[in-house]
PDB file of C-alpha atoms in Angstrom:
ATOM      1  CA  UNK A 114      -2.797 -15.129  -3.343  1.00 29.00           C
ATOM      2  CA  UNK A 115      -0.178 -15.871  -0.873  1.00 31.00           C
ATOM      3  CA  UNK A 116       1.958 -12.674  -1.244  1.00 36.00           C
ATOM      4  CA  UNK A 117       5.928 -12.591  -0.235  1.00 39.00           C
ATOM      5  CA  UNK A 118       7.407  -9.498  -2.041  1.00 39.00           C
ATOM      6  CA  UNK A 119      10.704  -9.981  -3.720  1.00 35.00           C
ATOM      7  CA  UNK A 120      13.149  -7.016  -4.686  1.00 33.00           C
ATOM      8  CA  UNK A 121      12.968  -5.447  -8.372  1.00 33.00           C
ATOM      9  CA  UNK A 122      16.330  -6.212 -10.571  1.00 32.00           C
ATOM     10  CA  UNK A 123      18.131  -3.054 -10.729  1.00 34.00           C
ATOM     11  CA  UNK A 124      15.928  -1.706  -7.451  1.00 33.00           C
ATOM     12  CA  UNK A 125      19.088  -0.598  -5.468  1.00 34.00           C
ATOM     13  CA  UNK A 126      20.831   1.301  -8.639  1.00 32.00           C
ATOM     14  CA  UNK A 127      18.051   2.805  -9.554  1.00 33.00           C
ATOM     15  CA  UNK A 128      17.110   3.965  -6.161  1.00 34.00           C
ATOM     16  CA  UNK A 129      20.357   5.210  -5.517  1.00 31.00           C
ATOM     17  CA  UNK A 130      20.721   7.459  -8.653  1.00 34.00           C
ATOM     18  CA  UNK A 131      16.750   8.795  -7.943  1.00 34.00           C
ATOM     19  CA  UNK A 132      17.865   9.931  -4.286  1.00 34.00           C
ATOM     20  CA  UNK A 133      20.465  12.827  -5.666  1.00 33.00           C
ATOM     21  CA  UNK A 134      18.199  15.304  -4.627  1.00 34.00           C
ATOM     22  CA  UNK A 135      17.672  13.755  -1.198  1.00 31.00           C
ATOM     23  CA  UNK A 136      16.421  16.441   1.100  1.00 34.00           C
ATOM     24  CA  UNK A 137      16.445  16.542   4.855  1.00 33.00           C
ATOM     25  CA  UNK A 138      13.335  14.923   6.790  1.00 36.00           C
ATOM     26  CA  UNK A 139      10.823  17.463   8.986  1.00 35.00           C
ATOM     27  CA  UNK A 140      11.471  20.579   7.380  1.00 32.00           C
ATOM     28  CA  UNK A 141       9.337  20.506   3.944  1.00 33.00           C
ATOM     29  CA  UNK A 142       5.972  21.170   5.152  1.00 32.00           C
ATOM     30  CA  UNK A 143       4.426  21.942   8.833  1.00 35.00           C
ATOM     31  CA  UNK A 144       2.627  18.995  10.508  1.00 33.00           C
ATOM     32  CA  UNK A 145      -1.290  19.084  10.570  1.00 37.00           C
ATOM     33  CA  UNK A 146      -2.947  18.673  13.871  1.00 40.00           C
ATOM     34  CA  UNK A 147      -2.933  15.947  15.741  1.00 41.00           C
ATOM     35  CA  UNK A 148      -4.461  12.842  14.772  1.00 45.00           C
ATOM     36  CA  UNK A 149      -4.133  13.341  10.974  1.00 79.00           C
ATOM     37  CA  UNK A 150      -2.500  10.114  10.097  1.00 95.00           C
ATOM     38  CA  UNK A 151      -4.884   7.530   8.944  1.00 97.00           C
ATOM     39  CA  UNK A 152      -3.635   4.029   9.818  1.00 98.00           C
ATOM     40  CA  UNK A 153      -5.057   1.216   7.112  1.00 98.00           C
ATOM     41  CA  UNK A 154      -3.123  -1.528   7.297  1.00 98.00           C
ATOM     42  CA  UNK A 155      -3.493  -4.122   4.409  1.00 98.00           C
ATOM     43  CA  UNK A 156      -4.851  -7.254   4.905  1.00 97.00           C
ATOM     44  CA  UNK A 157      -4.638 -10.351   2.398  1.00 96.00           C
ATOM     45  CA  UNK A 158      -8.501 -11.495   1.380  1.00 95.00           C
ATOM     46  CA  UNK A 159      -7.067 -14.767   0.084  1.00 88.00           C
ATOM     47  CA  UNK A 160      -4.539 -16.226   2.435  1.00 89.00           C
ATOM     48  CA  UNK A 161      -6.573 -17.822   5.306  1.00 87.00           C
ATOM     49  CA  UNK A 162      -6.054 -15.627   7.864  1.00 92.00           C
ATOM     50  CA  UNK A 163      -8.744 -12.963   6.907  1.00 90.00           C
ATOM     51  CA  UNK A 164     -10.113 -14.109  10.326  1.00 93.00           C
ATOM     52  CA  UNK A 165      -8.037 -11.591  12.068  1.00 96.00           C
ATOM     53  CA  UNK A 166      -9.242  -8.488  10.020  1.00 97.00           C
ATOM     54  CA  UNK A 167     -12.193  -9.084  12.670  1.00 97.00           C
ATOM     55  CA  UNK A 168     -10.594  -9.142  14.908  1.00 98.00           C
ATOM     56  CA  UNK A 169      -8.351  -6.136  14.674  1.00 98.00           C
ATOM     57  CA  UNK A 170     -11.717  -3.901  14.135  1.00 98.00           C
ATOM     58  CA  UNK A 171     -13.822  -5.422  16.763  1.00 98.00           C
ATOM     59  CA  UNK A 172     -11.507  -6.112  19.285  1.00 98.00           C
ATOM     60  CA  UNK A 173      -8.370  -3.414  18.758  1.00 98.00           C
ATOM     61  CA  UNK A 174      -9.619  -0.312  17.415  1.00 97.00           C
ATOM     62  CA  UNK A 175      -8.651  -0.689  13.088  1.00 98.00           C
ATOM     63  CA  UNK A 176     -11.000   2.090  11.590  1.00 98.00           C
ATOM     64  CA  UNK A 177      -9.909   1.688   8.422  1.00 98.00           C
ATOM     65  CA  UNK A 178      -8.185  -0.978   6.208  1.00 98.00           C
ATOM     66  CA  UNK A 179      -6.685  -1.789   2.875  1.00 98.00           C
ATOM     67  CA  UNK A 180      -8.139  -4.883   0.998  1.00 98.00           C
ATOM     68  CA  UNK A 181      -5.882  -6.343  -1.159  1.00 98.00           C
ATOM     69  CA  UNK A 182      -5.626  -7.401  -4.145  1.00 98.00           C
ATOM     70  CA  UNK A 183      -7.992  -6.742  -7.203  1.00 98.00           C
ATOM     71  CA  UNK A 184      -5.839  -7.280 -10.461  1.00 98.00           C
ATOM     72  CA  UNK A 185      -6.732  -6.975 -14.499  1.00 98.00           C
ATOM     73  CA  UNK A 186      -7.525  -9.757 -15.860  1.00 97.00           C
ATOM     74  CA  UNK A 187      -7.555  -8.586 -19.854  1.00 98.00           C
ATOM     75  CA  UNK A 188     -10.148  -6.395 -19.433  1.00 98.00           C
ATOM     76  CA  UNK A 189     -11.550  -7.782 -16.406  1.00 97.00           C
ATOM     77  CA  UNK A 190     -11.326  -6.417 -12.711  1.00 97.00           C
ATOM     78  CA  UNK A 191     -11.270 -10.053 -10.436  1.00 98.00           C
ATOM     79  CA  UNK A 192      -9.926 -10.890  -7.333  1.00 97.00           C
ATOM     80  CA  UNK A 193      -6.413 -12.955  -6.678  1.00 94.00           C
ATOM     81  CA  UNK A 194      -8.210 -15.915  -5.697  1.00 89.00           C
ATOM     82  CA  UNK A 195      -9.546 -15.359  -9.730  1.00 94.00           C
ATOM     83  CA  UNK A 196     -13.492 -14.398  -8.878  1.00 96.00           C
ATOM     84  CA  UNK A 197     -14.455 -11.158  -9.747  1.00 97.00           C
ATOM     85  CA  UNK A 198     -15.287  -8.446  -8.441  1.00 98.00           C
ATOM     86  CA  UNK A 199     -18.957  -7.556  -6.892  1.00 97.00           C
ATOM     87  CA  UNK A 200     -19.267 -11.546  -7.413  1.00 97.00           C
ATOM     88  CA  UNK A 201     -16.676 -13.144  -5.263  1.00 97.00           C
ATOM     89  CA  UNK A 202     -18.547 -15.437  -2.747  1.00 95.00           C
ATOM     90  CA  UNK A 203     -15.700 -15.433  -0.231  1.00 94.00           C
ATOM     91  CA  UNK A 204     -14.109 -11.897  -0.398  1.00 97.00           C
ATOM     92  CA  UNK A 205     -17.460  -9.458  -0.616  1.00 97.00           C
ATOM     93  CA  UNK A 206     -18.851 -10.896   2.884  1.00 97.00           C
ATOM     94  CA  UNK A 207     -15.920 -10.300   4.437  1.00 97.00           C
ATOM     95  CA  UNK A 208     -15.815  -6.726   3.519  1.00 98.00           C
ATOM     96  CA  UNK A 209     -19.390  -6.567   3.881  1.00 97.00           C
ATOM     97  CA  UNK A 210     -18.836  -7.701   7.443  1.00 97.00           C
ATOM     98  CA  UNK A 211     -15.957  -5.090   8.177  1.00 98.00           C
ATOM     99  CA  UNK A 212     -18.399  -2.136   6.376  1.00 98.00           C
ATOM    100  CA  UNK A 213     -21.168  -3.151   8.813  1.00 98.00           C
ATOM    101  CA  UNK A 214     -18.791  -3.346  12.258  1.00 98.00           C
ATOM    102  CA  UNK A 215     -17.978   0.635  11.013  1.00 97.00           C
ATOM    103  CA  UNK A 216     -14.769  -0.170   9.342  1.00 98.00           C
ATOM    104  CA  UNK A 217     -13.996   1.470   5.502  1.00 98.00           C
ATOM    105  CA  UNK A 218     -12.205   0.196   3.277  1.00 98.00           C
ATOM    106  CA  UNK A 219      -9.462   0.632   0.753  1.00 98.00           C
ATOM    107  CA  UNK A 220      -9.143  -1.693  -2.563  1.00 98.00           C
ATOM    108  CA  UNK A 221      -5.960  -2.144  -3.339  1.00 98.00           C
ATOM    109  CA  UNK A 222      -5.319  -3.150  -7.414  1.00 98.00           C
ATOM    110  CA  UNK A 223      -1.757  -5.204  -8.439  1.00 98.00           C
ATOM    111  CA  UNK A 224       0.579  -6.238  -6.003  1.00 97.00           C
ATOM    112  CA  UNK A 225       3.653  -8.025  -6.594  1.00 94.00           C
ATOM    113  CA  UNK A 226       1.929 -11.123  -8.134  1.00 92.00           C
ATOM    114  CA  UNK A 227      -0.161  -9.067 -10.516  1.00 96.00           C
ATOM    115  CA  UNK A 228      -1.248  -6.076 -12.154  1.00 98.00           C
ATOM    116  CA  UNK A 229      -3.894  -3.452 -11.935  1.00 98.00           C
ATOM    117  CA  UNK A 230      -6.650  -3.428 -14.799  1.00 98.00           C
ATOM    118  CA  UNK A 231      -4.954  -0.576 -16.247  1.00 98.00           C
ATOM    119  CA  UNK A 232      -1.985  -2.081 -17.206  1.00 98.00           C
ATOM    120  CA  UNK A 233      -3.487  -5.329 -18.344  1.00 98.00           C
ATOM    121  CA  UNK A 234      -6.572  -3.483 -20.463  1.00 98.00           C
ATOM    122  CA  UNK A 235      -5.815  -0.729 -23.353  1.00 98.00           C
ATOM    123  CA  UNK A 236      -9.331  -0.146 -23.576  1.00 98.00           C
ATOM    124  CA  UNK A 237      -9.993   3.088 -21.434  1.00 98.00           C
ATOM    125  CA  UNK A 238     -14.041   2.704 -21.890  1.00 98.00           C
ATOM    126  CA  UNK A 239     -13.625  -1.062 -20.450  1.00 98.00           C
ATOM    127  CA  UNK A 240     -10.878   0.026 -17.505  1.00 98.00           C
ATOM    128  CA  UNK A 241     -12.926   2.954 -16.232  1.00 98.00           C
ATOM    129  CA  UNK A 242     -15.854   0.795 -16.208  1.00 98.00           C
ATOM    130  CA  UNK A 243     -13.857  -1.812 -14.131  1.00 98.00           C
ATOM    131  CA  UNK A 244     -12.674   0.802 -11.565  1.00 98.00           C
ATOM    132  CA  UNK A 245     -16.189   2.162 -11.243  1.00 98.00           C
ATOM    133  CA  UNK A 246     -17.747  -1.340 -10.344  1.00 98.00           C
ATOM    134  CA  UNK A 247     -15.500  -1.470  -7.754  1.00 98.00           C
ATOM    135  CA  UNK A 248     -16.389   1.637  -6.185  1.00 98.00           C
ATOM    136  CA  UNK A 249     -19.953   0.709  -6.490  1.00 98.00           C
ATOM    137  CA  UNK A 250     -19.326  -3.201  -5.674  1.00 98.00           C
ATOM    138  CA  UNK A 251     -18.152  -2.026  -2.223  1.00 98.00           C
ATOM    139  CA  UNK A 252     -19.499   1.599  -1.879  1.00 97.00           C
ATOM    140  CA  UNK A 253     -15.429   2.495  -1.605  1.00 97.00           C
ATOM    141  CA  UNK A 254     -14.196   6.354  -1.552  1.00 98.00           C
ATOM    142  CA  UNK A 255     -10.386   5.220  -1.955  1.00 98.00           C
ATOM    143  CA  UNK A 256      -8.694   3.502  -4.641  1.00 98.00           C
ATOM    144  CA  UNK A 257      -4.891   2.331  -4.299  1.00 98.00           C
ATOM    145  CA  UNK A 258      -2.386   1.250  -6.856  1.00 98.00           C
ATOM    146  CA  UNK A 259       0.329  -1.009  -5.514  1.00 98.00           C
ATOM    147  CA  UNK A 260       2.716  -1.057  -8.633  1.00 98.00           C
ATOM    148  CA  UNK A 261       5.453  -2.575  -8.678  1.00 96.00           C
ATOM    149  CA  UNK A 262       7.674  -5.548 -10.385  1.00 95.00           C
ATOM    150  CA  UNK A 263       7.520  -5.248 -14.612  1.00 96.00           C
ATOM    151  CA  UNK A 264       4.829  -2.321 -13.838  1.00 98.00           C
ATOM    152  CA  UNK A 265       6.333   0.236 -12.247  1.00 97.00           C
ATOM    153  CA  UNK A 266       8.394   0.874 -15.056  1.00 97.00           C
ATOM    154  CA  UNK A 267       5.537   0.902 -17.927  1.00 98.00           C
ATOM    155  CA  UNK A 268       4.749   4.473 -18.392  1.00 97.00           C
ATOM    156  CA  UNK A 269       2.283   3.983 -20.914  1.00 97.00           C
ATOM    157  CA  UNK A 270       0.012   1.795 -18.916  1.00 98.00           C
ATOM    158  CA  UNK A 271       0.494   4.522 -16.120  1.00 98.00           C
ATOM    159  CA  UNK A 272      -0.316   7.340 -17.917  1.00 98.00           C
ATOM    160  CA  UNK A 273      -3.318   5.487 -19.205  1.00 98.00           C
ATOM    161  CA  UNK A 274      -4.654   4.381 -15.383  1.00 98.00           C
ATOM    162  CA  UNK A 275      -4.050   7.989 -14.433  1.00 98.00           C
ATOM    163  CA  UNK A 276      -6.249   9.231 -16.751  1.00 98.00           C
ATOM    164  CA  UNK A 277      -8.847   6.900 -16.181  1.00 98.00           C
ATOM    165  CA  UNK A 278      -8.566   7.669 -12.581  1.00 98.00           C
ATOM    166  CA  UNK A 279      -8.963  11.658 -13.507  1.00 98.00           C
ATOM    167  CA  UNK A 280     -11.741  10.992 -14.964  1.00 98.00           C
ATOM    168  CA  UNK A 281     -13.039   8.749 -12.732  1.00 98.00           C
ATOM    169  CA  UNK A 282     -12.394  11.509  -9.541  1.00 98.00           C
ATOM    170  CA  UNK A 283     -14.553  13.641 -11.337  1.00 97.00           C
ATOM    171  CA  UNK A 284     -17.382  11.235 -11.572  1.00 97.00           C
ATOM    172  CA  UNK A 285     -17.500  10.147  -7.825  1.00 98.00           C
ATOM    173  CA  UNK A 286     -16.767  13.418  -5.677  1.00 96.00           C
ATOM    174  CA  UNK A 287     -14.448  12.329  -2.428  1.00 97.00           C
ATOM    175  CA  UNK A 288     -12.735   9.849  -4.190  1.00 98.00           C
ATOM    176  CA  UNK A 289      -8.882   9.372  -2.982  1.00 98.00           C
ATOM    177  CA  UNK A 290      -6.227   7.579  -4.981  1.00 98.00           C
ATOM    178  CA  UNK A 291      -3.182   6.394  -3.878  1.00 98.00           C
ATOM    179  CA  UNK A 292       0.184   5.008  -5.531  1.00 98.00           C
ATOM    180  CA  UNK A 293       1.370   2.225  -3.276  1.00 98.00           C
ATOM    181  CA  UNK A 294       5.767   2.215  -4.691  1.00 98.00           C
ATOM    182  CA  UNK A 295       8.607   0.257  -3.928  1.00 98.00           C
ATOM    183  CA  UNK A 296      11.678   2.307  -2.100  1.00 98.00           C
ATOM    184  CA  UNK A 297      15.292   1.716  -0.445  1.00 98.00           C
ATOM    185  CA  UNK A 298      16.037   4.489   2.351  1.00 98.00           C
ATOM    186  CA  UNK A 299      17.237   6.321  -0.093  1.00 98.00           C
ATOM    187  CA  UNK A 300      13.718   6.925  -1.448  1.00 98.00           C
ATOM    188  CA  UNK A 301      11.573   6.067  -5.093  1.00 98.00           C
ATOM    189  CA  UNK A 302      13.312   4.249  -7.686  1.00 97.00           C
ATOM    190  CA  UNK A 303      13.781   6.510 -10.648  1.00 98.00           C
ATOM    191  CA  UNK A 304      10.719   4.295 -12.611  1.00 98.00           C
ATOM    192  CA  UNK A 305       9.087   5.542  -9.043  1.00 98.00           C
ATOM    193  CA  UNK A 306       9.290   9.335  -9.895  1.00 98.00           C
ATOM    194  CA  UNK A 307       8.318   8.526 -13.337  1.00 98.00           C
ATOM    195  CA  UNK A 308       4.765   7.316 -11.979  1.00 98.00           C
ATOM    196  CA  UNK A 309       4.405  10.809 -10.138  1.00 98.00           C
ATOM    197  CA  UNK A 310       5.558  12.262 -13.235  1.00 98.00           C
ATOM    198  CA  UNK A 311       2.830  10.009 -15.429  1.00 98.00           C
ATOM    199  CA  UNK A 312       0.066  11.149 -12.616  1.00 98.00           C
ATOM    200  CA  UNK A 313       1.021  14.894 -12.997  1.00 98.00           C
ATOM    201  CA  UNK A 314       0.857  14.482 -16.784  1.00 97.00           C
ATOM    202  CA  UNK A 315      -2.678  12.951 -16.673  1.00 97.00           C
ATOM    203  CA  UNK A 316      -3.787  15.943 -14.654  1.00 97.00           C
ATOM    204  CA  UNK A 317      -4.013  14.033 -11.419  1.00 98.00           C
ATOM    205  CA  UNK A 318      -2.776  14.937  -8.199  1.00 98.00           C
ATOM    206  CA  UNK A 319      -2.424  11.432  -5.706  1.00 98.00           C
ATOM    207  CA  UNK A 320      -3.901  11.942  -2.778  1.00 98.00           C
ATOM    208  CA  UNK A 321      -1.247   9.699  -1.466  1.00 98.00           C
ATOM    209  CA  UNK A 322       1.929   8.431  -2.143  1.00 98.00           C
ATOM    210  CA  UNK A 323       2.443   5.022  -0.414  1.00 98.00           C
ATOM    211  CA  UNK A 324       6.380   3.812   0.276  1.00 98.00           C
ATOM    212  CA  UNK A 325       7.015   0.436   0.782  1.00 98.00           C
ATOM    213  CA  UNK A 326       9.612   0.792   3.564  1.00 98.00           C
ATOM    214  CA  UNK A 327      10.458  -2.674   3.249  1.00 98.00           C
ATOM    215  CA  UNK A 328      12.642  -5.665   1.256  1.00 97.00           C
ATOM    216  CA  UNK A 329      15.617  -3.148   1.087  1.00 98.00           C
ATOM    217  CA  UNK A 330      18.117  -6.542   0.480  1.00 97.00           C
ATOM    218  CA  UNK A 331      20.887  -4.072   1.831  1.00 96.00           C
ATOM    219  CA  UNK A 332      21.397  -6.178   4.979  1.00 91.00           C
ATOM    220  CA  UNK A 333      19.726  -6.022   8.103  1.00 85.00           C
ATOM    221  CA  UNK A 334      19.646  -2.594   9.845  1.00 96.00           C
ATOM    222  CA  UNK A 335      17.678  -0.576  11.672  1.00 98.00           C
ATOM    223  CA  UNK A 336      14.105  -0.876   9.691  1.00 98.00           C
ATOM    224  CA  UNK A 337      12.648   2.192  12.078  1.00 98.00           C
ATOM    225  CA  UNK A 338      15.350   4.563  11.436  1.00 98.00           C
ATOM    226  CA  UNK A 339      15.023   3.172   7.423  1.00 98.00           C
ATOM    227  CA  UNK A 340      11.618   4.006   7.120  1.00 98.00           C
ATOM    228  CA  UNK A 341      11.570   7.383   8.443  1.00 98.00           C
ATOM    229  CA  UNK A 342      15.062   8.368   5.833  1.00 98.00           C
ATOM    230  CA  UNK A 343      12.576   6.411   2.787  1.00 98.00           C
ATOM    231  CA  UNK A 344       9.879   8.828   3.894  1.00 98.00           C
ATOM    232  CA  UNK A 345      11.888  11.619   4.296  1.00 98.00           C
ATOM    233  CA  UNK A 346      13.224  11.207   1.062  1.00 98.00           C
ATOM    234  CA  UNK A 347      10.386  10.257  -0.778  1.00 98.00           C
ATOM    235  CA  UNK A 348       8.491  13.588  -0.359  1.00 98.00           C
ATOM    236  CA  UNK A 349      11.523  15.275  -1.267  1.00 98.00           C
ATOM    237  CA  UNK A 350      11.305  13.641  -4.413  1.00 98.00           C
ATOM    238  CA  UNK A 351       7.232  13.994  -4.491  1.00 98.00           C
ATOM    239  CA  UNK A 352       8.070  17.643  -3.842  1.00 98.00           C
ATOM    240  CA  UNK A 353      10.162  17.945  -7.115  1.00 98.00           C
ATOM    241  CA  UNK A 354       7.449  16.621  -9.106  1.00 98.00           C
ATOM    242  CA  UNK A 355       4.769  18.753  -7.340  1.00 98.00           C
ATOM    243  CA  UNK A 356       5.796  21.546  -4.884  1.00 98.00           C
ATOM    244  CA  UNK A 357       2.320  21.495  -3.193  1.00 98.00           C
ATOM    245  CA  UNK A 358       2.639  17.506  -1.659  1.00 98.00           C
ATOM    246  CA  UNK A 359       3.242  17.748   1.674  1.00 97.00           C
ATOM    247  CA  UNK A 360       3.626  15.149   4.564  1.00 98.00           C
ATOM    248  CA  UNK A 361      -0.166  14.579   4.333  1.00 97.00           C
ATOM    249  CA  UNK A 362       0.109  13.023   0.774  1.00 98.00           C
ATOM    250  CA  UNK A 363       3.143  10.535   1.991  1.00 98.00           C
ATOM    251  CA  UNK A 364       1.881   7.269   3.371  1.00 98.00           C
ATOM    252  CA  UNK A 365       4.615   4.674   5.004  1.00 98.00           C
ATOM    253  CA  UNK A 366       3.928   0.676   4.639  1.00 98.00           C
ATOM    254  CA  UNK A 367       6.520  -1.500   6.712  1.00 98.00           C
ATOM    255  CA  UNK A 368       6.674  -5.440   6.692  1.00 98.00           C
ATOM    256  CA  UNK A 369       5.814  -6.734   9.816  1.00 98.00           C
ATOM    257  CA  UNK A 370       8.577  -8.857  11.544  1.00 97.00           C
ATOM    258  CA  UNK A 371      10.445 -10.565   8.994  1.00 96.00           C
ATOM    259  CA  UNK A 372      11.207  -9.341   5.686  1.00 96.00           C
ATOM    260  CA  UNK A 373      11.965 -11.393   2.776  1.00 95.00           C
ATOM    261  CA  UNK A 374      15.454 -10.033   2.443  1.00 95.00           C
ATOM    262  CA  UNK A 375      16.077 -11.091   6.393  1.00 94.00           C
ATOM    263  CA  UNK A 376      15.721  -7.953   8.587  1.00 96.00           C
ATOM    264  CA  UNK A 377      13.289  -7.692  10.662  1.00 96.00           C
ATOM    265  CA  UNK A 378      11.048  -4.792  11.574  1.00 98.00           C
ATOM    266  CA  UNK A 379      10.795  -5.064  15.483  1.00 98.00           C
ATOM    267  CA  UNK A 380       8.003  -3.678  17.917  1.00 98.00           C
ATOM    268  CA  UNK A 381      10.473  -0.853  18.200  1.00 98.00           C
ATOM    269  CA  UNK A 382      10.607  -0.141  15.366  1.00 98.00           C
ATOM    270  CA  UNK A 383       6.752   0.580  14.647  1.00 98.00           C
ATOM    271  CA  UNK A 384       6.623   2.472  17.754  1.00 98.00           C
ATOM    272  CA  UNK A 385       9.383   4.516  16.514  1.00 98.00           C
ATOM    273  CA  UNK A 386       7.507   4.786  13.366  1.00 98.00           C
ATOM    274  CA  UNK A 387       4.409   5.939  14.416  1.00 98.00           C
ATOM    275  CA  UNK A 388       5.883   8.469  16.549  1.00 97.00           C
ATOM    276  CA  UNK A 389       7.613  10.392  13.890  1.00 98.00           C
ATOM    277  CA  UNK A 390       4.460   9.578  11.518  1.00 98.00           C
ATOM    278  CA  UNK A 391       2.249  11.310  13.761  1.00 96.00           C
ATOM    279  CA  UNK A 392       4.387  14.315  14.845  1.00 96.00           C
ATOM    280  CA  UNK A 393       5.078  15.030  10.857  1.00 97.00           C
ATOM    281  CA  UNK A 394       1.370  14.511  10.214  1.00 97.00           C
ATOM    282  CA  UNK A 395       1.704  11.481   7.755  1.00 98.00           C
ATOM    283  CA  UNK A 396      -1.115  10.959   5.505  1.00 98.00           C
ATOM    284  CA  UNK A 397      -1.604   7.069   5.867  1.00 98.00           C
ATOM    285  CA  UNK A 398       0.379   4.617   7.648  1.00 98.00           C
ATOM    286  CA  UNK A 399       0.311   0.917   7.118  1.00 98.00           C
ATOM    287  CA  UNK A 400       1.440  -2.376   7.414  1.00 98.00           C
ATOM    288  CA  UNK A 401       1.831  -5.340   5.618  1.00 98.00           C
ATOM    289  CA  UNK A 402      -0.598  -7.216   6.683  1.00 98.00           C
ATOM    290  CA  UNK A 403      -3.355  -7.861   9.074  1.00 98.00           C
ATOM    291  CA  UNK A 404      -2.580 -11.576   8.457  1.00 96.00           C
ATOM    292  CA  UNK A 405       1.050 -11.760   9.334  1.00 97.00           C
ATOM    293  CA  UNK A 406       0.139  -9.996  12.699  1.00 98.00           C
ATOM    294  CA  UNK A 407       0.680 -13.301  14.893  1.00 96.00           C
ATOM    295  CA  UNK A 408       3.395 -15.167  16.029  1.00 95.00           C
ATOM    296  CA  UNK A 409       4.535 -18.257  13.677  1.00 93.00           C
ATOM    297  CA  UNK A 410       4.527 -20.605  16.935  1.00 82.00           C
ATOM    298  CA  UNK A 411       7.229 -22.741  18.219  1.00 69.00           C
ATOM    299  CA  UNK A 412      10.446 -21.836  16.447  1.00 56.00           C
ATOM    300  CA  UNK A 413      10.111 -18.733  14.348  1.00 54.00           C
ATOM    301  CA  UNK A 414       9.929 -18.716  11.048  1.00 53.00           C
ATOM    302  CA  UNK A 415      13.588 -17.947   9.260  1.00 57.00           C
ATOM    303  CA  UNK A 416      11.965 -16.739   6.247  1.00 68.00           C
ATOM    304  CA  UNK A 417       9.311 -14.466   5.563  1.00 85.00           C
ATOM    305  CA  UNK A 418       5.933 -15.983   5.925  1.00 92.00           C
ATOM    306  CA  UNK A 419       2.202 -14.776   4.702  1.00 92.00           C
ATOM    307  CA  UNK A 420       0.522 -15.787   7.344  1.00 94.00           C
ATOM    308  CA  UNK A 421       2.824 -14.701  10.629  1.00 96.00           C
ATOM    309  CA  UNK A 422       5.404 -12.670  11.498  1.00 96.00           C
ATOM    310  CA  UNK A 423       8.233 -14.531  12.372  1.00 94.00           C
ATOM    311  CA  UNK A 424       8.913 -12.498  15.275  1.00 94.00           C
ATOM    312  CA  UNK A 425       8.180 -13.343  19.379  1.00 94.00           C
ATOM    313  CA  UNK A 426       4.798 -11.052  19.545  1.00 96.00           C
ATOM    314  CA  UNK A 427       1.226 -11.106  21.381  1.00 97.00           C
ATOM    315  CA  UNK A 428      -1.508 -11.175  18.256  1.00 98.00           C
ATOM    316  CA  UNK A 429      -2.228  -8.247  16.561  1.00 98.00           C
ATOM    317  CA  UNK A 430       0.698  -6.846  18.543  1.00 98.00           C
ATOM    318  CA  UNK A 431       2.215  -4.592  15.531  1.00 98.00           C
ATOM    319  CA  UNK A 432      -1.575  -3.359  14.830  1.00 98.00           C
ATOM    320  CA  UNK A 433      -1.528  -2.351  18.380  1.00 98.00           C
ATOM    321  CA  UNK A 434       1.710  -0.547  17.851  1.00 98.00           C
ATOM    322  CA  UNK A 435       1.023   1.400  14.648  1.00 98.00           C
ATOM    323  CA  UNK A 436      -2.900   2.337  15.011  1.00 95.00           C
TER     324      UNK A 436
END
């Protein structure tokens, strides 16, 4: 699945409405000890550039990565290349090799071109079995749910999904769950806030709320500062739903280099965001994606590519800047 992100219709209007309670950043909680931030970049497991993941692990010190994407096909969980979870002759060996090299994997469900199983299936027993298969097949301790497009507005499916995940957390001690959601510099859309409320109504506190700090469609801007503002605003919204959320429950995920909207997240922006995340104890720092963390060669791409960043850079320079 060669993913390029696209803006959700009405994103700007909804996000502006959701940000009315925006609080100033850096004051919501005391920062955890240094080193608390986990760097877990996304890797598209089916776009032909997965070899960069191995290099990132063995030569650039990546200890955790986010494997994208498992999607729902009816009541079956499949990888984006349409092969089944636990039976993908291409993806499974890549994950096992990464694990053999000491890397931990977070499996991400959904994405811009697919829905998580909880959205495509209404049988809660089948949904539970599908997610348990991911946990068991790959020995993972963390599941991510990338909820965007039409999925973010479907609260019925969200409640069903979080109800199942609450059961799976009880059945799998140590399992963590994250929700990856679209944002603007002003924070989550109202639909995104409702996703947090649906988790709370299901009795689930999300371990990480991961803000996709990219593709704002507001013109080119300082993307480092925009990511920081989005993180601050998102945490304020998280705390409005559950006051126990702190920076340790926040994730930040920029798109390295050229974004779909023509804006550019630079290496300098990466350094700015990393320093801010570390100083505030942000729980997770990621990027989209390891597959793109290289120059396009020749003349740089004018539009976002799934296999290169569109900016002048050394291979895996964004990985080095953010980890």
